[in-house]
Structures are given as C-alpha cells and as structure tokens.
Tab-separated table of C-alpha atoms and ligand atoms in Angstrom:
chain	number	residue	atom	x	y	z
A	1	UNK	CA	-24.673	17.146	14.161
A	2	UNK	CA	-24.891	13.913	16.221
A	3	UNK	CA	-23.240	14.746	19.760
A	4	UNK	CA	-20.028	12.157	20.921
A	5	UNK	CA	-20.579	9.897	23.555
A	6	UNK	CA	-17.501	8.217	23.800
A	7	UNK	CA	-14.236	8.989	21.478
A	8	UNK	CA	-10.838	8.251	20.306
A	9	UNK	CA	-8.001	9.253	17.891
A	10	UNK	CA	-4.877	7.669	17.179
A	11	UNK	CA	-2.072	7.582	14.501
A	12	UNK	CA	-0.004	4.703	13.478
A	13	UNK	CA	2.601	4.543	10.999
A	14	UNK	CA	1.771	3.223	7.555
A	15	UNK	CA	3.531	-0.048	8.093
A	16	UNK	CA	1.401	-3.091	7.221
A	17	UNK	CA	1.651	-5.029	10.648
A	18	UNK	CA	-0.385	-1.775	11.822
A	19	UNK	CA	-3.339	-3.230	9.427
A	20	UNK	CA	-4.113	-5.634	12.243
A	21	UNK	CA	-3.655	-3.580	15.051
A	22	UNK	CA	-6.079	-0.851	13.864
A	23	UNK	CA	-8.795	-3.425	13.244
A	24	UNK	CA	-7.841	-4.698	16.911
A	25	UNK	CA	-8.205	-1.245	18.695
A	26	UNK	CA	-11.240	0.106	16.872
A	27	UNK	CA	-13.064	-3.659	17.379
A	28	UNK	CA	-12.297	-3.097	20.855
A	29	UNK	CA	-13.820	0.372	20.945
A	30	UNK	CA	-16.650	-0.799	19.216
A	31	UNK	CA	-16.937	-3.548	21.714
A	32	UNK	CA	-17.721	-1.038	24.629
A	33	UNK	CA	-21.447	-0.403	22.752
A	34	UNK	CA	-21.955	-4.471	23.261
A	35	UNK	CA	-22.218	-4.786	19.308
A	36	UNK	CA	-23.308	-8.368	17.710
A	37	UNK	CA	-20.636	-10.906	16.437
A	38	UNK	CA	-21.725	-9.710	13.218
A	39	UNK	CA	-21.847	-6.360	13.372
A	40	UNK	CA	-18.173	-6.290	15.214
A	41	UNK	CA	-16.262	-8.461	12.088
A	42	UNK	CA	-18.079	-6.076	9.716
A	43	UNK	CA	-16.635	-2.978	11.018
A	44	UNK	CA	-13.313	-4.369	11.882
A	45	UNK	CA	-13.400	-5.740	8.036
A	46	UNK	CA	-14.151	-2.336	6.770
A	47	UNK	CA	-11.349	-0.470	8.648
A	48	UNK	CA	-8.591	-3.027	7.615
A	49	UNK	CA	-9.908	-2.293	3.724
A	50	UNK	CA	-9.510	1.372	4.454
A	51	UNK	CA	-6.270	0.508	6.390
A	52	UNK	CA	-4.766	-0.631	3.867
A	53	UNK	CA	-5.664	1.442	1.078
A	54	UNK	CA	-3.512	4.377	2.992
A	55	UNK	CA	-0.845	1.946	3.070
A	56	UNK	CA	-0.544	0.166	-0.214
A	57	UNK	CA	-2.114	2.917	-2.242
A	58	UNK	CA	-2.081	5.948	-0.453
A	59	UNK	CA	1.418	6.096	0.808
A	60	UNK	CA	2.647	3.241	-1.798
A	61	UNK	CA	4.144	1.592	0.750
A	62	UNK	CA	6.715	3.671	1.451
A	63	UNK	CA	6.557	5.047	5.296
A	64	UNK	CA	3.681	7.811	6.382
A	65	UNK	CA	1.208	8.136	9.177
A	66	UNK	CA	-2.152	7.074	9.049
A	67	UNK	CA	-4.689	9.068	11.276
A	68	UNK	CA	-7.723	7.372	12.806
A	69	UNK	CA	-10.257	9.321	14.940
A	70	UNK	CA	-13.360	6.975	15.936
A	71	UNK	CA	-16.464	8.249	17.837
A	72	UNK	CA	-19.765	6.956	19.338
A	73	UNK	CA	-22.141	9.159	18.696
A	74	UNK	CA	-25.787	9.451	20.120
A	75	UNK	CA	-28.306	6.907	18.783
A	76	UNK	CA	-25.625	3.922	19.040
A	77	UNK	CA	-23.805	5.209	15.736
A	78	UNK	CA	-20.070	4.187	15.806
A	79	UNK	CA	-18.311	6.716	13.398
A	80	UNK	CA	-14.624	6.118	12.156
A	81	UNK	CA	-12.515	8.399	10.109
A	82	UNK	CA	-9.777	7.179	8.488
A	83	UNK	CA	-7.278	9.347	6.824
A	84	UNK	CA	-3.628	9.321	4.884
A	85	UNK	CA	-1.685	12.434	3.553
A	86	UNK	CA	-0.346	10.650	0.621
A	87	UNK	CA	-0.921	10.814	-3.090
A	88	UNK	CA	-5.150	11.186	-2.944
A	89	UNK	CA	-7.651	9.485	-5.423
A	90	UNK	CA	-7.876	11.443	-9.141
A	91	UNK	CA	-11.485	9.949	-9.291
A	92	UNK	CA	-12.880	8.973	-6.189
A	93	UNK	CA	-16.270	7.830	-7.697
A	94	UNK	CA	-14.569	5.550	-10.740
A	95	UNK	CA	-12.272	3.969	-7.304
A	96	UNK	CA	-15.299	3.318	-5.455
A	97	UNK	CA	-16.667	1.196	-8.547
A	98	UNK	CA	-16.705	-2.631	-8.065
A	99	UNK	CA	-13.227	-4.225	-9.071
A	100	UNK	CA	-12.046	-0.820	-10.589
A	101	UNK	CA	-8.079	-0.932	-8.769
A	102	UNK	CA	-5.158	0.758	-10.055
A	103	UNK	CA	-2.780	-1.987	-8.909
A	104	UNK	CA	-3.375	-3.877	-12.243
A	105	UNK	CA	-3.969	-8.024	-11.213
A	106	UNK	CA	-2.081	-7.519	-7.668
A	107	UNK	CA	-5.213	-6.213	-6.463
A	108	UNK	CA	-9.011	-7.130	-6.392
A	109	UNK	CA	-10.758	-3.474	-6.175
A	110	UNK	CA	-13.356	-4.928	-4.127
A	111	UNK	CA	-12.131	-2.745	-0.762
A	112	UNK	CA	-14.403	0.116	-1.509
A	113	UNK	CA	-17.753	-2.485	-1.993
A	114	UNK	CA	-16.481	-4.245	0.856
A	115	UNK	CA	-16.799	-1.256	2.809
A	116	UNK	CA	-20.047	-0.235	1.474
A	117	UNK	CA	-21.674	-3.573	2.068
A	118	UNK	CA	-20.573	-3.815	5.761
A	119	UNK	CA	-21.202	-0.015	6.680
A	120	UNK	CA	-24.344	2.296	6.718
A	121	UNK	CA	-22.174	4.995	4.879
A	122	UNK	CA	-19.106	5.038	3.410
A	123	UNK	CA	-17.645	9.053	2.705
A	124	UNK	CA	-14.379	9.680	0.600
A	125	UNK	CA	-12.942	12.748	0.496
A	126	UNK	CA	-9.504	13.308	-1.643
A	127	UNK	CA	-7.638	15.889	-2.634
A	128	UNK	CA	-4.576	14.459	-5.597
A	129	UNK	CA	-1.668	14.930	-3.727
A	130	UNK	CA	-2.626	15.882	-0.387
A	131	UNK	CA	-4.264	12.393	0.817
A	132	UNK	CA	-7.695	10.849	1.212
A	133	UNK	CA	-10.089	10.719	4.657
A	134	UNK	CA	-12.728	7.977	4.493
A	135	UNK	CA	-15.642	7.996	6.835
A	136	UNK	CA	-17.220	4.641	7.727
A	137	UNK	CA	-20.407	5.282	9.801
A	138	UNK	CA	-22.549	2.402	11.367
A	139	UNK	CA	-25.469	1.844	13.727
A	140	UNK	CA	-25.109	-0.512	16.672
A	141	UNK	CA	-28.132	-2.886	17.745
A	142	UNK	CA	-26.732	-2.998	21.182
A	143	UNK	CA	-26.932	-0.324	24.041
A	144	UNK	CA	-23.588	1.470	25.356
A	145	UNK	CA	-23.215	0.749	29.165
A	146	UNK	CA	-22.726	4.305	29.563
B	201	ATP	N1	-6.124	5.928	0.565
B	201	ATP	C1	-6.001	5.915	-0.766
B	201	ATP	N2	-5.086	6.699	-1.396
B	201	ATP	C2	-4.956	6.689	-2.749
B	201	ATP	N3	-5.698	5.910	-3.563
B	201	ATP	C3	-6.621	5.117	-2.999
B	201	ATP	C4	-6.818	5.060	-1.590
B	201	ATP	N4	-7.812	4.181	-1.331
B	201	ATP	C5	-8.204	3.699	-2.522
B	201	ATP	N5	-7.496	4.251	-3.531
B	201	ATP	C6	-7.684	4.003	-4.989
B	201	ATP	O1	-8.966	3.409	-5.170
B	201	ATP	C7	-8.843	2.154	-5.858
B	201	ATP	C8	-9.931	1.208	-5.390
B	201	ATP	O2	-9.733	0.852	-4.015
B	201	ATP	P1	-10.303	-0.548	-3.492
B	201	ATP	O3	-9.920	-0.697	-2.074
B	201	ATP	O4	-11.756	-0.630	-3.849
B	201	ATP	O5	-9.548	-1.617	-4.411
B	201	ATP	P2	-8.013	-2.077	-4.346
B	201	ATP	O6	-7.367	-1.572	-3.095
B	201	ATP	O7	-7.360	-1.684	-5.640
B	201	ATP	O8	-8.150	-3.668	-4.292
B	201	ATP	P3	-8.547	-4.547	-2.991
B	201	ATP	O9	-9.019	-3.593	-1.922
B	201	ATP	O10	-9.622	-5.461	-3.459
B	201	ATP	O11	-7.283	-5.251	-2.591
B	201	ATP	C9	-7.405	1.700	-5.578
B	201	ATP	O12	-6.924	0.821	-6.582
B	201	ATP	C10	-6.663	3.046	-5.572
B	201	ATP	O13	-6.389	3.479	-6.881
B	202	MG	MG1	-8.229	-1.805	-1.256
C-alpha cells in the first residue's frame, strides 16, 4: 500500500449545486502537486461525473450525503474516493459499459467512460441498497512542494 502524503475527507449533501463545489475543492487539492492544465480539468471532470451519479442516480435526487476522501499518495498519485449510501448499482460492469444509463434518453451513460478515459483507474464497488464507492486514481507529472 502506497503511503499518504497529503490528505483530505469531506461530506457534502447530495444537492446538485455541491457538483461544482466538489470539483472546486478536490481541483484545488490537486493543485498543491503543481499538476498540468490538462491533467487538473481531467480529474476535476471525472469527480463531477462521479458527483453526480450519487446525486441523480444514487440518491435519486432526493437529499443524502455524499462522502469524499482524497489522498496524495507517494509517487505523485492523487487518489479520490467517492462514495453515496443510496440505492447501489445491480450490475456494476453492464453500468460501466459505454452509453449503457438507466435514466432512459435523460441521460447519456457516457460518465463511467468519461471517467475511465481521464483517470489511470477507475474502481466501483456497490452493494444494491447500501450505496456505491468509486475510486478514481491518477498520476501527477508535476512534483508536490512538500
Ligand atoms: N452512484 C451510483 N448509484 C447508483 N447507480 C449508479 C451510480 N453511478 C452510476 N450508476 C448507474 O450506472 C449507470 C451508468 O452511469 P454513467 O455515469 O456511465 O451514465 P449516466 O449517469 O446514466 O449518464 P451520463 O453520466 O452520461 O449523464 C447509471 O445510469 C446508473 O444506473
Ligand atoms: Mg453519470
């Protein structure tokens, strides 16, 4: 197991102006490792998909807490867990397919590959009816001023 360098958890309610300010707080904890323009929007991208998966699917909008604990572990790897205790995922490998969503034309079912493409890894773990913890793990090019 990677040691923690630096770390962080929070929990927010499941309300959808929180989307935003999740991004905003883990981008700026991610900004402490001095991480490229790019590398910065992909992560932040990835944890508003994940965001709002607790929200509109997890928790079906109705109110809930969504639980984020991010760490910077050794080797420049920025590791963010982010986890609902609503309904869980049934299938959690047919979800993670490309456009597979259960929100019928509302929704795109691109979060999951959107995730995948702008992450190393991308972990799900769900249990159906006790919630859903996905773990987004990427490697920074820059060096922590630590
Ligand atoms: N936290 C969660 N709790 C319960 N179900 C989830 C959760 N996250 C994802 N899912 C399920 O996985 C499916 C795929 O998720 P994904 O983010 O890829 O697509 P989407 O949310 O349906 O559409 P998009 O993200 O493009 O708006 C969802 O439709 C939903 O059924
Ligand atoms: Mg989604």
């Amino acid at each position: 197991m990677k040691k923690s360098v630096n770390d962080f958890k929070m929990n927010v309610l499941s309300r959808s102006v929180n989307e935003s300010f999740c991004r905003a707080v883990v981008g700026a904890f991610a900004a402490l490792c001095d991480p490229t323009v790019e590398e910065l929007s992909d992560l932040k991208t990835a944890v508003s998909e994940a965001v709002t998966n607790c929200i509109v699917h997890g928790y079906r909008d109705r109110p809930g807490r969504i639980y984020i604990d991010a760490a910077l572990l050794e080797g420049n790897v920025l590791r963010v867990k982010i986890r609902d205790k609503g309904c869980g995922i049934e299938d959690v490998s047919r979800a993670m397919e490309p456009l597979f969503s259960t929100a019928g034309n509302e929704r795109s079912g691109l979060g999951f590959t959107v995730m995948e493409s702008f992450c190393d890894s991308v972990r799900v773990r769900s249990a159906p009816g006790k919630g859903t913890v996905v773990t987004l793990t990427k490697t920074i090019t820059g060096k922590c001023d630590e």
